[in-house]
């Protein structure tokens, strides 16, 4: 297992390096920088722009800028926001827990809704319940998150006034969790169904175990392998979805922070958020791979 | 726009031009804030206009105290010397020497007296007893340190004024004389955005992290990207104010109407489309701002491509515009078709100017294009984010055979393109300003961010605007501005389409809120310091 882990680490590192290069290059390709932003606001003259670029090191060749940024990054120095003049770490300290809160809640909602629905839909394939669960799951996946978010906002906040329109983690996580629940139902339903047709299940039934026990003790644990993978991927989607949802619900997390930073060409903040999100995605999927490797020896066999 | 007529009445009834002229230079200076809204202004002759206590209407018995006022803003920084665009929030925490009142006129605010024998010398005498949030009394030395800090801070708000302040002399606890290196009559209006903070504010030497100032509310907490919490300052120099205990400023992006409807915030700017969605029984009332922003179609003036450098082609484009249709599309009854940078019927506006493009004349437009030999025109038109109005402009131009190439991008990308001057037409708007000088300066050769107006570089225009700034007589200054505007219309740098007044939706929980002529949340005669939460 250790050998497997060590072999995966260079891949992990390479992913992060490529992500950093891509983020850095893409951001510099976007027209305008902080000096332009300040000039647009009328705060600095054309002459000042050159000096601002010099002060921020934006006039150096891209390769040098990149190396300087990476060397700061590895020392844990994310730099200062051009816009708020605050250390990026301070912005993170406020935003990251908010995104984490949203993601964990959304994941929890996804699991609470998706696990029983998917399991039961698979167990009672062809039943009315199965059809209803499948339809619900398809709807959850098919309706775009942003559309569902806007709809939920208008219904629950504006019309019914049950929940705040801004800064409501309940509504935001419900919307975000819906997509996960839908995906889980679809995956689990198929896997449970496939397991139910396996020989060992028939054997278990023949031994006199109750259908519920067979489902709980044998079918479900064996169906969760692919589900764990799906959850790993869903974690990545959660981060992506959070950008949209945080904007719709004005939830002050990393996504919202990044949108503002992109708008303001606040390079240090955008780069830091993208790198942290990428790292989180990579680490979660690495953990999933390890988990998978632990449960299925075939995976770690060369 | 209904307020503009009454504003003009205010001008003739309240102070009177002669009285201001008798008041010397100060009267003229007092007019500067009137430019945008059709009033004139009261001239700064003494401290009377700025009451030091809450208004009579809010007598002690009637005042409801306490509660939390919830607003929305996207603050860039807690260092009020460093912000780079109009920001309503600082006014809650920091006061300014002068202020723009609800009619758009400049009034003394923290100042007891302002003397300006000419447009180059300004003696500011502050009211005694004004305290900072830390309990220390503010002095003229503090004012000097604020101006010095602004001067030393790159990109600071009002840096241009600090830069031309060549000498500062403190001549008493509360008096400071500013000597400018050039005559600049908009000075008094512009120092309505000179946020004064205590030098002991943490971060003074770099970036202020907790502003200590003299305003109605004290800075308690800022959670970037989330909210700001302010608390009532019990020692505020305007005795009795403010009435609410706490202000929460939420950092909301995009359309804030849902937050207003849900009760997350107490007031918000609402657009025309959103107004239609708000039910009459929602308890939300609307107030129009007393100042206007203006919309225009600019030509690339710095590097014009043929044939857009031909005045006949520019005129043809002007004749193709249907200003009334564009105004209706964008504003309905909150806008008015216009032809000048100054708002219709405002002091700096002239009824002598006849708008050749008041109504579309497609036949004339086509004749002009033929005469110029211009065929199959495809002007490049940068568009920032929302293409609804530019698309309407494009449709109108299509009627004379001009096919606009709309290039939609975000704000900064568009601005960057504009400043590269690789375009032909640009349809845009510009917001309210505390003084019309801030509008005229944009079309000067070295003006800030001139891209929106195609970067004109015209010596006559520059000279006339500078002469306007040097004029202490309001009538003379008005005439200089109008002469400068004639340069704009003769050469068709830009075509004004309409002026519009923003609408604020106010929830029923709020009493005493009055929108003003500037975007500030707290103002001399309305806003947050006057707001009360209803039962």
PDB file of N, CA and C in Angstrom, chain B residues 15-101:
ATOM      1  N   UNK B  15     -31.139  81.606  -2.140  1.00  0.00           N
ATOM      2  CA  UNK B  15     -29.995  82.472  -1.877  1.00  0.00           C
ATOM      3  C   UNK B  15     -29.964  83.627  -2.893  1.00  0.00           C
ATOM      4  N   UNK B  16     -30.073  83.261  -4.120  1.00  0.00           N
ATOM      5  CA  UNK B  16     -30.021  84.288  -5.157  1.00  0.00           C
ATOM      6  C   UNK B  16     -28.605  84.535  -5.615  1.00  0.00           C
ATOM      7  N   UNK B  17     -28.468  84.699  -6.901  1.00  0.00           N
ATOM      8  CA  UNK B  17     -27.127  84.840  -7.447  1.00  0.00           C
ATOM      9  C   UNK B  17     -26.424  86.084  -6.931  1.00  0.00           C
ATOM     10  N   UNK B  18     -27.153  87.179  -6.835  1.00  0.00           N
ATOM     11  CA  UNK B  18     -26.511  88.421  -6.407  1.00  0.00           C
ATOM     12  C   UNK B  18     -25.928  88.264  -5.009  1.00  0.00           C
ATOM     13  N   UNK B  19     -26.740  87.617  -4.174  1.00  0.00           N
ATOM     14  CA  UNK B  19     -26.271  87.431  -2.796  1.00  0.00           C
ATOM     15  C   UNK B  19     -24.978  86.644  -2.785  1.00  0.00           C
ATOM     16  N   UNK B  20     -24.908  85.672  -3.666  1.00  0.00           N
ATOM     17  CA  UNK B  20     -23.704  84.851  -3.704  1.00  0.00           C
ATOM     18  C   UNK B  20     -22.524  85.654  -4.225  1.00  0.00           C
ATOM     19  N   UNK B  21     -22.797  86.430  -5.244  1.00  0.00           N
ATOM     20  CA  UNK B  21     -21.712  87.234  -5.798  1.00  0.00           C
ATOM     21  C   UNK B  21     -21.199  88.211  -4.745  1.00  0.00           C
ATOM     22  N   UNK B  22     -22.137  88.740  -3.964  1.00  0.00           N
ATOM     23  CA  UNK B  22     -21.708  89.648  -2.898  1.00  0.00           C
ATOM     24  C   UNK B  22     -20.862  88.900  -1.879  1.00  0.00           C
ATOM     25  N   UNK B  23     -21.164  87.630  -1.761  1.00  0.00           N
ATOM     26  CA  UNK B  23     -20.416  86.804  -0.817  1.00  0.00           C
ATOM     27  C   UNK B  23     -19.007  86.511  -1.297  1.00  0.00           C
ATOM     28  N   UNK B  24     -18.671  87.004  -2.460  1.00  0.00           N
ATOM     29  CA  UNK B  24     -17.321  86.806  -2.973  1.00  0.00           C
ATOM     30  C   UNK B  24     -17.155  85.437  -3.571  1.00  0.00           C
ATOM     31  N   UNK B  25     -15.958  84.987  -3.529  1.00  0.00           N
ATOM     32  CA  UNK B  25     -15.615  83.734  -4.196  1.00  0.00           C
ATOM     33  C   UNK B  25     -16.391  82.562  -3.652  1.00  0.00           C
ATOM     34  N   UNK B  26     -16.703  82.597  -2.397  1.00  0.00           N
ATOM     35  CA  UNK B  26     -17.316  81.431  -1.787  1.00  0.00           C
ATOM     36  C   UNK B  26     -18.649  81.090  -2.403  1.00  0.00           C
ATOM     37  N   UNK B  27     -19.373  82.110  -2.770  1.00  0.00           N
ATOM     38  CA  UNK B  27     -20.655  81.841  -3.390  1.00  0.00           C
ATOM     39  C   UNK B  27     -20.484  81.028  -4.639  1.00  0.00           C
ATOM     40  N   UNK B  28     -19.524  81.426  -5.410  1.00  0.00           N
ATOM     41  CA  UNK B  28     -19.272  80.690  -6.637  1.00  0.00           C
ATOM     42  C   UNK B  28     -18.892  79.269  -6.370  1.00  0.00           C
ATOM     43  N   UNK B  29     -18.098  79.092  -5.387  1.00  0.00           N
ATOM     44  CA  UNK B  29     -17.670  77.747  -5.048  1.00  0.00           C
ATOM     45  C   UNK B  29     -18.857  76.914  -4.604  1.00  0.00           C
ATOM     46  N   UNK B  30     -19.742  77.586  -3.924  1.00  0.00           N
ATOM     47  CA  UNK B  30     -20.911  76.878  -3.433  1.00  0.00           C
ATOM     48  C   UNK B  30     -21.778  76.321  -4.532  1.00  0.00           C
ATOM     49  N   UNK B  31     -21.630  76.829  -5.721  1.00  0.00           N
ATOM     50  CA  UNK B  31     -22.447  76.360  -6.818  1.00  0.00           C
ATOM     51  C   UNK B  31     -21.966  75.048  -7.396  1.00  0.00           C
ATOM     52  N   UNK B  32     -20.770  74.681  -7.090  1.00  0.00           N
ATOM     53  CA  UNK B  32     -20.181  73.570  -7.825  1.00  0.00           C
ATOM     54  C   UNK B  32     -20.990  72.306  -7.737  1.00  0.00           C
ATOM     55  N   UNK B  33     -21.569  72.063  -6.600  1.00  0.00           N
ATOM     56  CA  UNK B  33     -22.308  70.826  -6.443  1.00  0.00           C
ATOM     57  C   UNK B  33     -23.633  70.828  -7.167  1.00  0.00           C
ATOM     58  N   UNK B  34     -24.035  71.973  -7.680  1.00  0.00           N
ATOM     59  CA  UNK B  34     -25.344  72.077  -8.287  1.00  0.00           C
ATOM     60  C   UNK B  34     -25.374  71.566  -9.710  1.00  0.00           C
ATOM     61  N   UNK B  35     -24.226  71.293 -10.226  1.00  0.00           N
ATOM     62  CA  UNK B  35     -24.134  71.027 -11.640  1.00  0.00           C
ATOM     63  C   UNK B  35     -25.004  69.899 -12.115  1.00  0.00           C
ATOM     64  N   UNK B  36     -25.133  68.901 -11.317  1.00  0.00           N
ATOM     65  CA  UNK B  36     -25.719  67.673 -11.817  1.00  0.00           C
ATOM     66  C   UNK B  36     -27.220  67.618 -11.706  1.00  0.00           C
ATOM     67  N   UNK B  37     -27.782  68.406 -10.874  1.00  0.00           N
ATOM     68  CA  UNK B  37     -29.166  68.139 -10.564  1.00  0.00           C
ATOM     69  C   UNK B  37     -30.084  69.312 -10.790  1.00  0.00           C
ATOM     70  N   UNK B  38     -29.578  70.335 -11.295  1.00  0.00           N
ATOM     71  CA  UNK B  38     -30.487  71.392 -11.597  1.00  0.00           C
ATOM     72  C   UNK B  38     -30.726  72.317 -10.462  1.00  0.00           C
ATOM     73  N   UNK B  39     -29.860  72.387  -9.517  1.00  0.00           N
ATOM     74  CA  UNK B  39     -30.106  73.363  -8.513  1.00  0.00           C
ATOM     75  C   UNK B  39     -28.977  74.325  -8.534  1.00  0.00           C
ATOM     76  N   UNK B  40     -28.825  75.065  -7.607  1.00  0.00           N
ATOM     77  CA  UNK B  40     -27.729  75.903  -7.595  1.00  0.00           C
ATOM     78  C   UNK B  40     -27.101  75.925  -6.301  1.00  0.00           C
ATOM     79  N   UNK B  41     -27.439  76.249  -5.541  1.00  0.00           N
ATOM     80  CA  UNK B  41     -26.823  76.139  -4.439  1.00  0.00           C
ATOM     81  C   UNK B  41     -26.574  77.135  -3.574  1.00  0.00           C
ATOM     82  N   UNK B  42     -26.381  77.006  -2.554  1.00  0.00           N
ATOM     83  CA  UNK B  42     -26.321  77.975  -1.601  1.00  0.00           C
ATOM     84  C   UNK B  42     -25.037  78.563  -1.374  1.00  0.00           C
ATOM     85  N   UNK B  43     -24.067  78.457  -1.852  1.00  0.00           N
ATOM     86  CA  UNK B  43     -22.895  79.184  -1.507  1.00  0.00           C
ATOM     87  C   UNK B  43     -22.461  78.995  -0.094  1.00  0.00           C
ATOM     88  N   UNK B  44     -21.211  78.942   0.114  1.00  0.00           N
ATOM     89  CA  UNK B  44     -20.756  78.652   1.471  1.00  0.00           C
ATOM     90  C   UNK B  44     -20.357  79.978   2.093  1.00  0.00           C
ATOM     91  N   UNK B  45     -21.271  80.588   2.780  1.00  0.00           N
ATOM     92  CA  UNK B  45     -20.959  81.874   3.372  1.00  0.00           C
ATOM     93  C   UNK B  45     -20.798  81.776   4.871  1.00  0.00           C
ATOM     94  N   UNK B  46     -21.473  80.858   5.474  1.00  0.00           N
ATOM     95  CA  UNK B  46     -21.287  80.627   6.897  1.00  0.00           C
ATOM     96  C   UNK B  46     -21.738  79.207   7.202  1.00  0.00           C
ATOM     97  N   UNK B  47     -21.817  78.895   8.466  1.00  0.00           N
ATOM     98  CA  UNK B  47     -22.083  77.502   8.828  1.00  0.00           C
ATOM     99  C   UNK B  47     -23.557  77.170   8.933  1.00  0.00           C
ATOM    100  N   UNK B  48     -24.407  78.145   8.712  1.00  0.00           N
ATOM    101  CA  UNK B  48     -25.830  77.927   8.948  1.00  0.00           C
ATOM    102  C   UNK B  48     -26.418  76.698   8.251  1.00  0.00           C
ATOM    103  N   UNK B  49     -26.085  76.477   7.005  1.00  0.00           N
ATOM    104  CA  UNK B  49     -26.765  75.372   6.327  1.00  0.00           C
ATOM    105  C   UNK B  49     -26.550  74.028   6.999  1.00  0.00           C
ATOM    106  N   UNK B  50     -25.435  73.874   7.628  1.00  0.00           N
ATOM    107  CA  UNK B  50     -25.167  72.564   8.214  1.00  0.00           C
ATOM    108  C   UNK B  50     -25.564  72.567   9.676  1.00  0.00           C
ATOM    109  N   UNK B  51     -26.725  72.021   9.949  1.00  0.00           N
ATOM    110  CA  UNK B  51     -27.193  72.020  11.331  1.00  0.00           C
ATOM    111  C   UNK B  51     -26.331  71.076  12.150  1.00  0.00           C
ATOM    112  N   UNK B  52     -26.160  71.402  13.398  1.00  0.00           N
ATOM    113  CA  UNK B  52     -25.307  70.546  14.227  1.00  0.00           C
ATOM    114  C   UNK B  52     -26.123  69.561  15.038  1.00  0.00           C
ATOM    115  N   UNK B  53     -27.409  69.680  14.945  1.00  0.00           N
ATOM    116  CA  UNK B  53     -28.250  68.727  15.666  1.00  0.00           C
ATOM    117  C   UNK B  53     -29.206  68.086  14.687  1.00  0.00           C
ATOM    118  N   UNK B  54     -29.907  67.092  15.175  1.00  0.00           N
ATOM    119  CA  UNK B  54     -30.896  66.447  14.323  1.00  0.00           C
ATOM    120  C   UNK B  54     -31.973  67.460  13.951  1.00  0.00           C
ATOM    121  N   UNK B  55     -32.616  67.300  12.805  1.00  0.00           N
ATOM    122  CA  UNK B  55     -33.604  68.267  12.385  1.00  0.00           C
ATOM    123  C   UNK B  55     -34.829  68.268  13.298  1.00  0.00           C
ATOM    124  N   UNK B  56     -35.573  69.373  13.211  1.00  0.00           N
ATOM    125  CA  UNK B  56     -36.726  69.537  14.087  1.00  0.00           C
ATOM    126  C   UNK B  56     -37.721  68.390  13.953  1.00  0.00           C
ATOM    127  N   UNK B  57     -37.837  67.892  12.731  1.00  0.00           N
ATOM    128  CA  UNK B  57     -38.806  66.823  12.483  1.00  0.00           C
ATOM    129  C   UNK B  57     -38.511  65.592  13.338  1.00  0.00           C
ATOM    130  N   UNK B  58     -37.264  65.448  13.669  1.00  0.00           N
ATOM    131  CA  UNK B  58     -36.887  64.282  14.468  1.00  0.00           C
ATOM    132  C   UNK B  58     -36.636  64.716  15.904  1.00  0.00           C
ATOM    133  N   UNK B  59     -37.586  65.365  16.483  1.00  0.00           N
ATOM    134  CA  UNK B  59     -37.413  65.836  17.857  1.00  0.00           C
ATOM    135  C   UNK B  59     -37.265  64.632  18.789  1.00  0.00           C
ATOM    136  N   UNK B  60     -36.721  64.932  19.949  1.00  0.00           N
ATOM    137  CA  UNK B  60     -36.373  63.850  20.864  1.00  0.00           C
ATOM    138  C   UNK B  60     -37.546  62.921  21.158  1.00  0.00           C
ATOM    139  N   UNK B  61     -38.725  63.520  21.322  1.00  0.00           N
ATOM    140  CA  UNK B  61     -39.885  62.709  21.674  1.00  0.00           C
ATOM    141  C   UNK B  61     -40.277  61.775  20.544  1.00  0.00           C
ATOM    142  N   UNK B  62     -40.117  62.260  19.322  1.00  0.00           N
ATOM    143  CA  UNK B  62     -40.597  61.486  18.182  1.00  0.00           C
ATOM    144  C   UNK B  62     -39.598  60.441  17.723  1.00  0.00           C
ATOM    145  N   UNK B  63     -38.359  60.607  18.151  1.00  0.00           N
ATOM    146  CA  UNK B  63     -37.308  59.732  17.628  1.00  0.00           C
ATOM    147  C   UNK B  63     -37.430  58.317  18.172  1.00  0.00           C
ATOM    148  N   UNK B  64     -37.308  57.367  17.276  1.00  0.00           N
ATOM    149  CA  UNK B  64     -37.251  55.967  17.696  1.00  0.00           C
ATOM    150  C   UNK B  64     -35.796  55.530  17.613  1.00  0.00           C
ATOM    151  N   UNK B  65     -35.270  55.129  18.709  1.00  0.00           N
ATOM    152  CA  UNK B  65     -33.850  54.779  18.741  1.00  0.00           C
ATOM    153  C   UNK B  65     -33.658  53.265  18.770  1.00  0.00           C
ATOM    154  N   UNK B  66     -32.464  52.879  18.379  1.00  0.00           N
ATOM    155  CA  UNK B  66     -32.097  51.471  18.480  1.00  0.00           C
ATOM    156  C   UNK B  66     -32.307  50.707  17.187  1.00  0.00           C
ATOM    157  N   UNK B  67     -31.897  49.458  17.223  1.00  0.00           N
ATOM    158  CA  UNK B  67     -32.095  48.586  16.069  1.00  0.00           C
ATOM    159  C   UNK B  67     -30.896  48.544  15.140  1.00  0.00           C
ATOM    160  N   UNK B  68     -31.011  47.686  14.165  1.00  0.00           N
ATOM    161  CA  UNK B  68     -29.909  47.502  13.204  1.00  0.00           C
ATOM    162  C   UNK B  68     -30.372  47.866  11.797  1.00  0.00           C
ATOM    163  N   UNK B  69     -29.653  48.773  11.201  1.00  0.00           N
ATOM    164  CA  UNK B  69     -29.928  49.185   9.830  1.00  0.00           C
ATOM    165  C   UNK B  69     -29.101  48.295   8.904  1.00  0.00           C
ATOM    166  N   UNK B  70     -29.754  47.729   7.909  1.00  0.00           N
ATOM    167  CA  UNK B  70     -29.046  46.797   7.028  1.00  0.00           C
ATOM    168  C   UNK B  70     -28.958  47.360   5.611  1.00  0.00           C
ATOM    169  N   UNK B  71     -27.727  47.523   5.152  1.00  0.00           N
ATOM    170  CA  UNK B  71     -27.476  48.129   3.850  1.00  0.00           C
ATOM    171  C   UNK B  71     -26.630  47.186   3.010  1.00  0.00           C
ATOM    172  N   UNK B  72     -26.398  47.590   1.790  1.00  0.00           N
ATOM    173  CA  UNK B  72     -25.561  46.774   0.903  1.00  0.00           C
ATOM    174  C   UNK B  72     -24.561  47.648   0.167  1.00  0.00           C
ATOM    175  N   UNK B  73     -23.338  47.186   0.129  1.00  0.00           N
ATOM    176  CA  UNK B  73     -22.291  47.892  -0.615  1.00  0.00           C
ATOM    177  C   UNK B  73     -21.183  46.886  -0.882  1.00  0.00           C
ATOM    178  N   UNK B  74     -20.351  47.189  -1.842  1.00  0.00           N
ATOM    179  CA  UNK B  74     -19.193  46.318  -2.074  1.00  0.00           C
ATOM    180  C   UNK B  74     -17.945  47.141  -1.764  1.00  0.00           C
ATOM    181  N   UNK B  75     -17.608  47.217  -0.488  1.00  0.00           N
ATOM    182  CA  UNK B  75     -16.472  48.049  -0.114  1.00  0.00           C
ATOM    183  C   UNK B  75     -15.155  47.438  -0.565  1.00  0.00           C
ATOM    184  N   UNK B  76     -14.291  48.279  -1.091  1.00  0.00           N
ATOM    185  CA  UNK B  76     -12.996  47.780  -1.560  1.00  0.00           C
ATOM    186  C   UNK B  76     -12.000  47.707  -0.423  1.00  0.00           C
ATOM    187  N   UNK B  77     -12.137  48.610   0.512  1.00  0.00           N
ATOM    188  CA  UNK B  77     -11.081  48.761   1.498  1.00  0.00           C
ATOM    189  C   UNK B  77     -11.628  49.443   2.745  1.00  0.00           C
ATOM    190  N   UNK B  78     -10.950  49.232   3.839  1.00  0.00           N
ATOM    191  CA  UNK B  78     -11.316  49.944   5.055  1.00  0.00           C
ATOM    192  C   UNK B  78     -10.446  51.190   5.217  1.00  0.00           C
ATOM    193  N   UNK B  79      -9.541  51.384   4.253  1.00  0.00           N
ATOM    194  CA  UNK B  79      -8.700  52.574   4.254  1.00  0.00           C
ATOM    195  C   UNK B  79      -9.344  53.595   3.310  1.00  0.00           C
ATOM    196  N   UNK B  80     -10.063  54.534   3.876  1.00  0.00           N
ATOM    197  CA  UNK B  80     -10.888  55.429   3.065  1.00  0.00           C
ATOM    198  C   UNK B  80     -10.075  56.385   2.194  1.00  0.00           C
ATOM    199  N   UNK B  81      -8.785  56.488   2.454  1.00  0.00           N
ATOM    200  CA  UNK B  81      -7.959  57.303   1.558  1.00  0.00           C
ATOM    201  C   UNK B  81      -7.583  56.533   0.300  1.00  0.00           C
ATOM    202  N   UNK B  82      -7.812  55.219   0.333  1.00  0.00           N
ATOM    203  CA  UNK B  82      -7.299  54.392  -0.759  1.00  0.00           C
ATOM    204  C   UNK B  82      -8.357  53.926  -1.734  1.00  0.00           C
ATOM    205  N   UNK B  83      -9.620  54.200  -1.482  1.00  0.00           N
ATOM    206  CA  UNK B  83     -10.608  53.638  -2.409  1.00  0.00           C
ATOM    207  C   UNK B  83     -10.507  54.342  -3.752  1.00  0.00           C
ATOM    208  N   UNK B  84     -10.939  53.643  -4.758  1.00  0.00           N
ATOM    209  CA  UNK B  84     -10.653  54.146  -6.098  1.00  0.00           C
ATOM    210  C   UNK B  84     -11.924  54.399  -6.901  1.00  0.00           C
ATOM    211  N   UNK B  85     -13.028  54.506  -6.258  1.00  0.00           N
ATOM    212  CA  UNK B  85     -14.259  54.827  -6.961  1.00  0.00           C
ATOM    213  C   UNK B  85     -15.285  55.266  -5.942  1.00  0.00           C
ATOM    214  N   UNK B  86     -16.389  55.800  -6.420  1.00  0.00           N
ATOM    215  CA  UNK B  86     -17.412  56.254  -5.490  1.00  0.00           C
ATOM    216  C   UNK B  86     -17.856  55.100  -4.608  1.00  0.00           C
ATOM    217  N   UNK B  87     -17.816  55.311  -3.320  1.00  0.00           N
ATOM    218  CA  UNK B  87     -18.161  54.249  -2.368  1.00  0.00           C
ATOM    219  C   UNK B  87     -19.049  54.863  -1.293  1.00  0.00           C
ATOM    220  N   UNK B  88     -20.264  54.356  -1.114  1.00  0.00           N
ATOM    221  CA  UNK B  88     -21.176  54.986  -0.155  1.00  0.00           C
ATOM    222  C   UNK B  88     -20.805  54.765   1.305  1.00  0.00           C
ATOM    223  N   UNK B  89     -20.046  53.708   1.598  1.00  0.00           N
ATOM    224  CA  UNK B  89     -19.832  53.314   2.993  1.00  0.00           C
ATOM    225  C   UNK B  89     -19.007  54.279   3.845  1.00  0.00           C
ATOM    226  N   UNK B  90     -17.916  54.875   3.334  1.00  0.00           N
ATOM    227  CA  UNK B  90     -17.094  55.702   4.216  1.00  0.00           C
ATOM    228  C   UNK B  90     -17.876  56.801   4.935  1.00  0.00           C
ATOM    229  N   UNK B  91     -18.927  57.299   4.295  1.00  0.00           N
ATOM    230  CA  UNK B  91     -19.683  58.399   4.902  1.00  0.00           C
ATOM    231  C   UNK B  91     -20.326  58.010   6.228  1.00  0.00           C
ATOM    232  N   UNK B  92     -20.484  56.723   6.463  1.00  0.00           N
ATOM    233  CA  UNK B  92     -21.067  56.287   7.729  1.00  0.00           C
ATOM    234  C   UNK B  92     -20.075  56.452   8.871  1.00  0.00           C
ATOM    235  N   UNK B  93     -18.806  56.378   8.532  1.00  0.00           N
ATOM    236  CA  UNK B  93     -17.757  56.354   9.560  1.00  0.00           C
ATOM    237  C   UNK B  93     -16.989  57.676   9.618  1.00  0.00           C
ATOM    238  N   UNK B  94     -16.757  58.245   8.447  1.00  0.00           N
ATOM    239  CA  UNK B  94     -15.933  59.457   8.393  1.00  0.00           C
ATOM    240  C   UNK B  94     -16.743  60.637   7.856  1.00  0.00           C
ATOM    241  N   UNK B  95     -16.495  61.789   8.437  1.00  0.00           N
ATOM    242  CA  UNK B  95     -17.124  63.016   7.939  1.00  0.00           C
ATOM    243  C   UNK B  95     -16.139  63.769   7.062  1.00  0.00           C
ATOM    244  N   UNK B  96     -16.657  64.795   6.436  1.00  0.00           N
ATOM    245  CA  UNK B  96     -15.866  65.563   5.471  1.00  0.00           C
ATOM    246  C   UNK B  96     -16.023  67.057   5.750  1.00  0.00           C
ATOM    247  N   UNK B  97     -15.080  67.879   5.302  1.00  0.00           N
ATOM    248  CA  UNK B  97     -15.190  69.322   5.575  1.00  0.00           C
ATOM    249  C   UNK B  97     -16.478  69.924   5.027  1.00  0.00           C
ATOM    250  N   UNK B  98     -16.788  69.612   3.773  1.00  0.00           N
ATOM    251  CA  UNK B  98     -18.030  70.102   3.180  1.00  0.00           C
ATOM    252  C   UNK B  98     -18.903  68.897   2.851  1.00  0.00           C
ATOM    253  N   UNK B  99     -20.101  69.155   2.404  1.00  0.00           N
ATOM    254  CA  UNK B  99     -20.997  68.057   2.027  1.00  0.00           C
ATOM    255  C   UNK B  99     -21.928  68.549   0.925  1.00  0.00           C
ATOM    256  N   UNK B 100     -22.400  67.605   0.140  1.00  0.00           N
ATOM    257  CA  UNK B 100     -23.367  67.928  -0.909  1.00  0.00           C
ATOM    258  C   UNK B 100     -24.761  67.672  -0.327  1.00  0.00           C
ATOM    259  N   UNK B 101     -25.587  68.682  -0.313  1.00  0.00           N
ATOM    260  CA  UNK B 101     -26.903  68.500   0.295  1.00  0.00           C
ATOM    261  C   UNK B 101     -27.884  67.841  -0.673  1.00  0.00           C
TER     262      UNK B 101
END
